[in-house]
XYZ file of C-alpha atoms in Angstrom:
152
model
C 0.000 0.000 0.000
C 1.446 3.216 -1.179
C 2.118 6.159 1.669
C 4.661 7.736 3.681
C 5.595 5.229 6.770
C 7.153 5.606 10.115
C 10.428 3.394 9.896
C 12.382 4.783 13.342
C 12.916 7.296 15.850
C 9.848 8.656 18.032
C 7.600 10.395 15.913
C 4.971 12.657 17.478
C 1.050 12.947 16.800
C -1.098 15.647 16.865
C -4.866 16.054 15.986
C -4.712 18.732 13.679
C -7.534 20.837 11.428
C -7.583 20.134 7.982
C -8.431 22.347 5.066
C -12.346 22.275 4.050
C -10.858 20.813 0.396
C -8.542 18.269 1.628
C -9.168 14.973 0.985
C -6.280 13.061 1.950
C -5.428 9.385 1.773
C -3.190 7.721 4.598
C 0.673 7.919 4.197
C 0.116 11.738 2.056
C 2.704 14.504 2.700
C 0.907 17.123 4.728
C 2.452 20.982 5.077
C 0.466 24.076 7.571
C -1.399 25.846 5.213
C -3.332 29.056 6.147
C -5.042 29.665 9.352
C -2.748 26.916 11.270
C -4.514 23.991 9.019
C -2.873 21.320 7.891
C -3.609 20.314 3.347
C -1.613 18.050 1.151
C 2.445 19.152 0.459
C 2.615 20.284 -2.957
C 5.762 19.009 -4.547
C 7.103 22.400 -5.090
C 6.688 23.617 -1.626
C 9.596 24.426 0.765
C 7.900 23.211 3.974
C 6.269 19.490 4.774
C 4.806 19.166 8.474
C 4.320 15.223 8.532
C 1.731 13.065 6.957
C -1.583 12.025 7.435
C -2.636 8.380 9.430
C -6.029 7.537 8.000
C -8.446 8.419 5.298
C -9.452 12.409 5.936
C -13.022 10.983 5.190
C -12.813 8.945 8.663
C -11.883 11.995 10.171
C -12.257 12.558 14.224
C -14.091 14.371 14.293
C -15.290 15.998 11.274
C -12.555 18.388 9.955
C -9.826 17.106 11.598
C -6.754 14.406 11.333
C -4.048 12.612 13.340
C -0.698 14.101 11.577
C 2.555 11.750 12.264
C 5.189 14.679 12.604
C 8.639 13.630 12.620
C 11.256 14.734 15.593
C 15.134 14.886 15.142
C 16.226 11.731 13.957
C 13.161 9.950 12.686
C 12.750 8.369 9.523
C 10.006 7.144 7.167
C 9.888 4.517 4.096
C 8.728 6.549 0.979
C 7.563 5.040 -2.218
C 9.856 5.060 -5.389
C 7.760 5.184 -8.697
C 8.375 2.225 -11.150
C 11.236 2.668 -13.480
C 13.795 4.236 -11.002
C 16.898 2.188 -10.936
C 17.822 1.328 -7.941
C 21.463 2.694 -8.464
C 19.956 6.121 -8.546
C 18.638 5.788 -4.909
C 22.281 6.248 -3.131
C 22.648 6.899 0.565
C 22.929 10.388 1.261
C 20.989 11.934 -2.091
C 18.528 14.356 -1.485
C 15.264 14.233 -2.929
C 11.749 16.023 -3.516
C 8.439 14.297 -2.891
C 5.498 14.362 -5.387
C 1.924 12.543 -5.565
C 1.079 9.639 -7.935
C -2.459 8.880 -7.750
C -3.372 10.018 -4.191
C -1.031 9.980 -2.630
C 2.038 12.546 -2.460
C 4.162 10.087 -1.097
C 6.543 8.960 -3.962
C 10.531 10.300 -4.369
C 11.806 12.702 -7.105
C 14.763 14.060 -8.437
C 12.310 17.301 -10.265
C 13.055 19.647 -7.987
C 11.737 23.266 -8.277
C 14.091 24.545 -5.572
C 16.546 23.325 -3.136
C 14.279 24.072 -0.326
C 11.528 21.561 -2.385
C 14.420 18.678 -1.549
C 12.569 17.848 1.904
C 14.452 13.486 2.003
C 17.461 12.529 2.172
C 17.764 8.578 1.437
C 19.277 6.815 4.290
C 18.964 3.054 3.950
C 18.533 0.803 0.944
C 15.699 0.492 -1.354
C 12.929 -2.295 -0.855
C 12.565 -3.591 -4.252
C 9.405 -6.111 -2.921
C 7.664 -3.546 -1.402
C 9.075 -0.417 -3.988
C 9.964 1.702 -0.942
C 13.348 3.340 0.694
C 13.890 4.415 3.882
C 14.455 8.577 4.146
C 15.138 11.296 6.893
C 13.481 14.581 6.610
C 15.930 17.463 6.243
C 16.364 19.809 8.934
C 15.431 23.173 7.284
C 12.092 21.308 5.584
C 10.444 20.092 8.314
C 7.923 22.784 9.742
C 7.628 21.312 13.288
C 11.163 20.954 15.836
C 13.231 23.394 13.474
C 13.712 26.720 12.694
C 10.614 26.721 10.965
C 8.531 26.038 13.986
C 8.408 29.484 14.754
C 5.216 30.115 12.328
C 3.375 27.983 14.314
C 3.591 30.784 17.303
């Protein structure tokens, strides 16, 4: 099943509002939008927050999600989209995150900006289950970094 994972590390939840037109499937990247909500990351964006645990429909209650936000040192498995070699996944390469049917959960190397380069891989791809293992970078993360400070 496609979506971002929890892999290690202690991750932190928080029941968060989502935007009126979000309709978010489990494992999607999720960035704050406006008025402290929380709506799908948009591959081009220079912030993600976490990602989403259930269907948005099964919401609880109505208009609001449990958010998996990652603390220093966590990790997730993302999906890699068919036809990436797995010589192109290397340890250490940063990479951007985009949506393949619904769910904005799978790595890319189309990046719009450096700051849209939110993983870095950090353990070997899962050919079985088409999957890596990344870290969120520092700067990208919206929650425990520098960032957190527009959530004041």
């Amino acid at each position: 099943m496609p979506g971002l994972r929890e892999a290690r590390g202690d991750w932190t939840y928080r029941r968060l509002t989502i935007t009126s037109a979000s309709t978010l499937s489990p494992g999607t990247a999720v960035s704050l939008a406006g008025a402290r909500t929380v709506s799908e990351y948009s591959g081009g964006q220079a912030g993600i927050l976490g990602f989403i645990k259930h269907d948005s429909m099964d919401s609880l209650p109505s208009g609001q999600a449990i958010i998996a936000i990652p603390t220093p040192g966590c990790t997730a498995y993302a999906d890699v989209p068919t036809g990436v070699a797995a010589s192109a996944l290397s340890i250490g390469w940063i990479y951007g995150l985009y949506k393949v049917t619904n769910h904005c959960s799978y790595i890319t190397d189309a990046t719009y900006s450096d700051a849209s380069r939110v993983v870095q891989v950090v353990g070997p791809i899962d050919s079985d289950l088409s999957r890596i293992e990344v870290s969120f970078q520092a700067e990208a993360v919206q929650f425990f970094s520098v960032t957190s400070n527009a959530l004041g």
